mmCIF file of C-alpha atoms in Angstrom:
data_model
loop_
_atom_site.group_PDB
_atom_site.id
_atom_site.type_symbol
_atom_site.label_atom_id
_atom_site.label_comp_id
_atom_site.label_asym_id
_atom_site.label_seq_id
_atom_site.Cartn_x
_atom_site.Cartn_y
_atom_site.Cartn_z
ATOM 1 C CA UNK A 1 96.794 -78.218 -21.167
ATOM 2 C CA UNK A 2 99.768 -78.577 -18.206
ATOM 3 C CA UNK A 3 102.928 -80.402 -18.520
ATOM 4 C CA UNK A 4 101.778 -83.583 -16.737
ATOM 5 C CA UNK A 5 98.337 -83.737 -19.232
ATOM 6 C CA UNK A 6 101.185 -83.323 -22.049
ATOM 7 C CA UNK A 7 103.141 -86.051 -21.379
ATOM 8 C CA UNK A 8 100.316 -88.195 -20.372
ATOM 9 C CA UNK A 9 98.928 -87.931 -24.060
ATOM 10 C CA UNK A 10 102.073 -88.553 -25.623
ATOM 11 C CA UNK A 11 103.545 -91.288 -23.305
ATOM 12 C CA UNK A 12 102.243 -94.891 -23.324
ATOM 13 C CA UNK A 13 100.723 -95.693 -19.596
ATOM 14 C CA UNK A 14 103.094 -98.362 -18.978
ATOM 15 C CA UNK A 15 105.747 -95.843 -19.072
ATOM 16 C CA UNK A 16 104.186 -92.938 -17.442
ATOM 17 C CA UNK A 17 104.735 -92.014 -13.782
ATOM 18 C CA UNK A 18 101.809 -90.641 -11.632
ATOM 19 C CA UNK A 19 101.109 -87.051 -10.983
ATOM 20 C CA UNK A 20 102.190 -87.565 -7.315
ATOM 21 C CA UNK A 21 105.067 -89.216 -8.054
ATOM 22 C CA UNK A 22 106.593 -86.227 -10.216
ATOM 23 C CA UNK A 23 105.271 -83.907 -7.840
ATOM 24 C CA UNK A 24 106.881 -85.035 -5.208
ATOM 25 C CA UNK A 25 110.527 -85.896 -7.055
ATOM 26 C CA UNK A 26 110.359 -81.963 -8.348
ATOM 27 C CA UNK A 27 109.140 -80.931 -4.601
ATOM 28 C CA UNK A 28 111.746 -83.337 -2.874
ATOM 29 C CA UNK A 29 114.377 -84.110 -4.629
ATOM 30 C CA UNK A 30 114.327 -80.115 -6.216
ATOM 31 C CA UNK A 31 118.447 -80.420 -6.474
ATOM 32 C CA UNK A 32 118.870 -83.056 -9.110
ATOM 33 C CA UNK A 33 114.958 -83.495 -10.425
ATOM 34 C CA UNK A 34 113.727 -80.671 -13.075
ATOM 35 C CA UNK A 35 111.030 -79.985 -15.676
ATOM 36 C CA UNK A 36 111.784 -77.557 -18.489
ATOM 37 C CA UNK A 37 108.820 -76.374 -19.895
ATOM 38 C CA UNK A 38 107.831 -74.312 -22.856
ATOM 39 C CA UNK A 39 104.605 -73.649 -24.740
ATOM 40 C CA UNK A 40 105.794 -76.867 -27.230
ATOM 41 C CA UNK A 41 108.102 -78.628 -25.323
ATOM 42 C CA UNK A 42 107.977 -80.816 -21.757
ATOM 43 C CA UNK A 43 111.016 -81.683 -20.682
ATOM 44 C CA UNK A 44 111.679 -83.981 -17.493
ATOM 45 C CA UNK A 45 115.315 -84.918 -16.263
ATOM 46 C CA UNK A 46 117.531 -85.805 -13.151
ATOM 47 C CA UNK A 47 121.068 -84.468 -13.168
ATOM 48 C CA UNK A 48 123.393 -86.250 -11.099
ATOM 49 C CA UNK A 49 127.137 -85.497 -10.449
ATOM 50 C CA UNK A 50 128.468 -88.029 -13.082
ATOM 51 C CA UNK A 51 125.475 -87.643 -15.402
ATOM 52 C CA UNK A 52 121.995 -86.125 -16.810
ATOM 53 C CA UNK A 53 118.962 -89.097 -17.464
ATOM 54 C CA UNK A 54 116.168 -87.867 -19.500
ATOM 55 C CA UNK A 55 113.368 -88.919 -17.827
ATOM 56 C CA UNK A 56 110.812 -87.641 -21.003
ATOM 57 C CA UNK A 57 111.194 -85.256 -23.556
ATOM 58 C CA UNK A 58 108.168 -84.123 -25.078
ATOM 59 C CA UNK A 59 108.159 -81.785 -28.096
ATOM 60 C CA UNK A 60 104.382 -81.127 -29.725
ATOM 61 C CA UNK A 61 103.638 -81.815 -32.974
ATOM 62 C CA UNK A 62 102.940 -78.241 -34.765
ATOM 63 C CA UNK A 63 106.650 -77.374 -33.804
ATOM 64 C CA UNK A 64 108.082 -80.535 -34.588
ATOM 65 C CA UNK A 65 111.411 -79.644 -37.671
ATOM 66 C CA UNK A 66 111.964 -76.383 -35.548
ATOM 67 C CA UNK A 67 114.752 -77.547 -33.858
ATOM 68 C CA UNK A 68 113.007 -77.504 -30.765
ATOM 69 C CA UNK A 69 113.972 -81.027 -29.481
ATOM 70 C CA UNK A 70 117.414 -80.211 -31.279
ATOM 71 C CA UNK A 71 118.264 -76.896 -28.699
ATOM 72 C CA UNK A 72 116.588 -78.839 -25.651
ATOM 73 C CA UNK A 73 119.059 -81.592 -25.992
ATOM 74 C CA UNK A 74 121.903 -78.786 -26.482
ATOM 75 C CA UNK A 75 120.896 -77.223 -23.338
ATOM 76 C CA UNK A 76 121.963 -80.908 -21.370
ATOM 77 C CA UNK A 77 124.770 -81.722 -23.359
ATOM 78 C CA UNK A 78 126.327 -78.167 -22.771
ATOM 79 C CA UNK A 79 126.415 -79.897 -18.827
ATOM 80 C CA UNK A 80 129.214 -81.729 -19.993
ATOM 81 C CA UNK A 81 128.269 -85.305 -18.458
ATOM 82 C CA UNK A 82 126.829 -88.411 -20.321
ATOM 83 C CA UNK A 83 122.945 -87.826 -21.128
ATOM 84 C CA UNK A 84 121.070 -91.477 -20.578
ATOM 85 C CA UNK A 85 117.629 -91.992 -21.468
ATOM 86 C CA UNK A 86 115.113 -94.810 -21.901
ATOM 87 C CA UNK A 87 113.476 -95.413 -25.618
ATOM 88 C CA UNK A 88 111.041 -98.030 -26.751
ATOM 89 C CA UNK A 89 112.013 -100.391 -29.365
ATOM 90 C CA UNK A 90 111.080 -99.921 -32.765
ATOM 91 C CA UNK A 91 107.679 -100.407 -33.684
ATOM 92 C CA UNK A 92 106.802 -99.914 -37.213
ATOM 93 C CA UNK A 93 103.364 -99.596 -36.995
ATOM 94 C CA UNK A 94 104.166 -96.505 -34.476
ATOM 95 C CA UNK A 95 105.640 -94.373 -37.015
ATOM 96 C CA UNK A 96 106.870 -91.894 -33.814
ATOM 97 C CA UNK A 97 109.199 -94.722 -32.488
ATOM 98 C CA UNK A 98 110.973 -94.653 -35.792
ATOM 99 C CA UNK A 99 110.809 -91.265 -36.155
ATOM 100 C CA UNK A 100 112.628 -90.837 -32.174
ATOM 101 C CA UNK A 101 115.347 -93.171 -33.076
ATOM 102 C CA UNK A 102 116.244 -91.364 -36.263
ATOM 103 C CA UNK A 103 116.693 -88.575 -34.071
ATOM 104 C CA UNK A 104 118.667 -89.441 -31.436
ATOM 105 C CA UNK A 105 121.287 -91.238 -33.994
ATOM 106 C CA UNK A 106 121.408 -88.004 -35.328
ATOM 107 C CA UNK A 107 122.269 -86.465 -32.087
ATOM 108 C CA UNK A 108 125.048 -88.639 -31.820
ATOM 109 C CA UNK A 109 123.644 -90.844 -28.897
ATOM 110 C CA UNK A 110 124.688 -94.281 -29.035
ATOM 111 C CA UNK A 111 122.739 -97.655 -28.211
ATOM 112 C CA UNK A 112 123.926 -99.138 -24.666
ATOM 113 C CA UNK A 113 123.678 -102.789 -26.624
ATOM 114 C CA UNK A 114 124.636 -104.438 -23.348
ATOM 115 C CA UNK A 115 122.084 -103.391 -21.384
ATOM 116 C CA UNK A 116 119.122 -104.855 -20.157
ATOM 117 C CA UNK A 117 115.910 -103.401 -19.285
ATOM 118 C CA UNK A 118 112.616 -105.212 -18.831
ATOM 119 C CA UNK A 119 110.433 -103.892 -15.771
ATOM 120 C CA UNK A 120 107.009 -104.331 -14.730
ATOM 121 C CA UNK A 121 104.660 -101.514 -15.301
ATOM 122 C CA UNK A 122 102.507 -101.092 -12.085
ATOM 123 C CA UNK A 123 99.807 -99.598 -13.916
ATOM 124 C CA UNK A 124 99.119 -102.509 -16.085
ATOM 125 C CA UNK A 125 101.194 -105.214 -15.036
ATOM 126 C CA UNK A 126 102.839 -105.662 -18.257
ATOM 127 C CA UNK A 127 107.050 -106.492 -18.584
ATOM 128 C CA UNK A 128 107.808 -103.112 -20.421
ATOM 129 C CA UNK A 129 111.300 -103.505 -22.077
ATOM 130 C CA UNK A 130 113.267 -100.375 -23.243
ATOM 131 C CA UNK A 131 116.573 -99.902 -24.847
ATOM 132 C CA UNK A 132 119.367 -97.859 -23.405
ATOM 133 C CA UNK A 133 120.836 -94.749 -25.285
ATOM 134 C CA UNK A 134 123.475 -92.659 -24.177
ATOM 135 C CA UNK A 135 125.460 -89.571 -25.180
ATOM 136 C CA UNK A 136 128.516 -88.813 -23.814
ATOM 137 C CA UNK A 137 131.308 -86.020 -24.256
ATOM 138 C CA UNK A 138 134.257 -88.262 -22.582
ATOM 139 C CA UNK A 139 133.802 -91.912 -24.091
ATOM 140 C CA UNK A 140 132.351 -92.812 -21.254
ATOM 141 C CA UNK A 141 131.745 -96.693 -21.289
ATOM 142 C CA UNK A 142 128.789 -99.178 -21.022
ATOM 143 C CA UNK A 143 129.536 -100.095 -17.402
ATOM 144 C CA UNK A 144 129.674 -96.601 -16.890
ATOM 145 C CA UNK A 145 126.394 -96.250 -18.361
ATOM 146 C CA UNK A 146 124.765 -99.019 -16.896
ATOM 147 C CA UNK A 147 125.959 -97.474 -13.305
ATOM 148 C CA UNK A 148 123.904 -94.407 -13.907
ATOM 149 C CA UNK A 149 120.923 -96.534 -15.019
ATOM 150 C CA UNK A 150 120.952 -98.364 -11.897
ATOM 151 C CA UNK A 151 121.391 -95.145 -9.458
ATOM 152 C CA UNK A 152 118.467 -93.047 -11.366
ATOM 153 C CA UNK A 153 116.009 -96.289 -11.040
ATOM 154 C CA UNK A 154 117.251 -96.953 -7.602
ATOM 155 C CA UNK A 155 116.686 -93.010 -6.680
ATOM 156 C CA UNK A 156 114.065 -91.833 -9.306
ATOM 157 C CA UNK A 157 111.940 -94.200 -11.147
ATOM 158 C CA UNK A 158 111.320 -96.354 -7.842
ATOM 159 C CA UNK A 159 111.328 -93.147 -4.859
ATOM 160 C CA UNK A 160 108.292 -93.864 -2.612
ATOM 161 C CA UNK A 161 106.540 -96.315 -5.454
ATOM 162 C CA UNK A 162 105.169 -97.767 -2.691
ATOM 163 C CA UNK A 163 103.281 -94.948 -1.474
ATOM 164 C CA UNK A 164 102.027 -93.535 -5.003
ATOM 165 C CA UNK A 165 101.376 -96.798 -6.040
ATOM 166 C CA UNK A 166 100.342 -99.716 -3.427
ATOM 167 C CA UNK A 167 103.212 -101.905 -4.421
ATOM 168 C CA UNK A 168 107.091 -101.785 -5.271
ATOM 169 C CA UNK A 169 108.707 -101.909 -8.454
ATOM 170 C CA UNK A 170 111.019 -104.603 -8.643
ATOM 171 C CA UNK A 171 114.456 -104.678 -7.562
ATOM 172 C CA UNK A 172 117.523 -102.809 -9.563
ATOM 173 C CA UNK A 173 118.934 -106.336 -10.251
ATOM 174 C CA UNK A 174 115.754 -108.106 -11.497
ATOM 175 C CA UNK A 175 115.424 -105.384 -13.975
ATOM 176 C CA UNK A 176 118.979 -104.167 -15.311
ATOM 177 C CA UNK A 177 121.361 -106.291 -16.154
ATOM 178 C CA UNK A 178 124.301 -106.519 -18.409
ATOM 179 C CA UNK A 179 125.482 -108.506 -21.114
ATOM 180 C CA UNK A 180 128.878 -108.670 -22.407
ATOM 181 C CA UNK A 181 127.946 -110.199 -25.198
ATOM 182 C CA UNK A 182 125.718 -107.027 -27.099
ATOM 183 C CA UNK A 183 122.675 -107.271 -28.600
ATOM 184 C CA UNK A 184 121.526 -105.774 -32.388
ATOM 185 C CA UNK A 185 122.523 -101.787 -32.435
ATOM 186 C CA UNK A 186 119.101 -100.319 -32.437
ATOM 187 C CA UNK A 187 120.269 -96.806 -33.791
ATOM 188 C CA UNK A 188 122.366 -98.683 -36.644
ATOM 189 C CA UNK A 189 119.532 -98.174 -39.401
ATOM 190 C CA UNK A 190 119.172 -94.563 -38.338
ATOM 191 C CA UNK A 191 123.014 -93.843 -38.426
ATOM 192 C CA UNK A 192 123.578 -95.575 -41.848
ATOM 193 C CA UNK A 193 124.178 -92.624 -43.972
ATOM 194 C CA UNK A 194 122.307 -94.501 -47.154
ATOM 195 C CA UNK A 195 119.197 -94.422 -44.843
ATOM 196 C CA UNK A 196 119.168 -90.648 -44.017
#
């Protein structure tokens, strides 16, 4: 099985990004997008001067408590730059979203509470919201944060959309925005010592 088939069995469609589009941000934009790959791990991410932004980290199941997902992450914080990346909310009926949030509150990343994401997935038309986590070695802040967010959708999730997929995304304002005034922590269950 290739990467793309990988991640395309792991990742909900709504969230997934054509063939063609990765292609072409690994082929064309070769100096900040990347794909690590091993035979249990997929990992896809833009580094940008200021910051990394996971784009998806997939790590299979047989080698899941190896510390795979653990040293992959290592690898991008050793960058030394805030790490961003996009999670779904959690669902308890999808054990695995639990199970990603518990780990990433474990890796010390940190809910960006005052950001908003909602966009339209243009393979199904749904509003797909996310939540915002972030790692960072500096106290970076939110603002900071939500800067990055808006350059890698602006330069990665949306790059020729129209071409791979017959329509645009929607703008980087009608899909970020931020609230001073935060919303619940979404990692606070999962960093609550009495609940690890």
């Amino acid at each position: 099985m290739n990467w793309y088939e990988k991640l395309n069995q792991y990742f909900p469609v709504e969230e997934m990004k054509s063939k063609e589009h990765m292609d072409a941000l690994l082929k064309e934009k070769g100096s900040v997008y990347y794909k690590d790959e091993g035979p249990y791990h997929v990992l896809m991410y833009a580094e940008f001067p200021n910051f990394t932004f996971v784009d998806y980290l997939f790590v299979s199941k047989e080698s899941r408590g190896m510390g795979l997902g653990k040293k992959t992450l290592q690898m991008l914080k050793d960058k030394n730059k805030p790490i961003i990346l996009e999670v779904e909310p959690v669902n308890y009926e999808d054990t695995d979203t639990e199970k990603r949030l518990r780990f990433y509150a474990r890796e010390g990343f940190e809910h960006a509470s005052s950001i908003g994401y909602c966009r339209r997935s243009l393979a199904t038309g749904e509003e797909n919201s996310m939540e915002i986590l972030y790692w960072t070695p500096s106290g970076e802040t939110e603002e900071q944060i939500f800067e990055g967010m808006q350059k890698m959708y602006q330069d990665i999730h949306t790059y020729k959309d129209e071409q791979f997929y017959g329509e645009s995304y929607d703008s980087v304002s009608d899909v970020l925005t931020f609230q001073e005034e935060e919303k619940k922590d979404v990692l606070k269950p999962f960093s609550d010592p009495i609940n690890n």
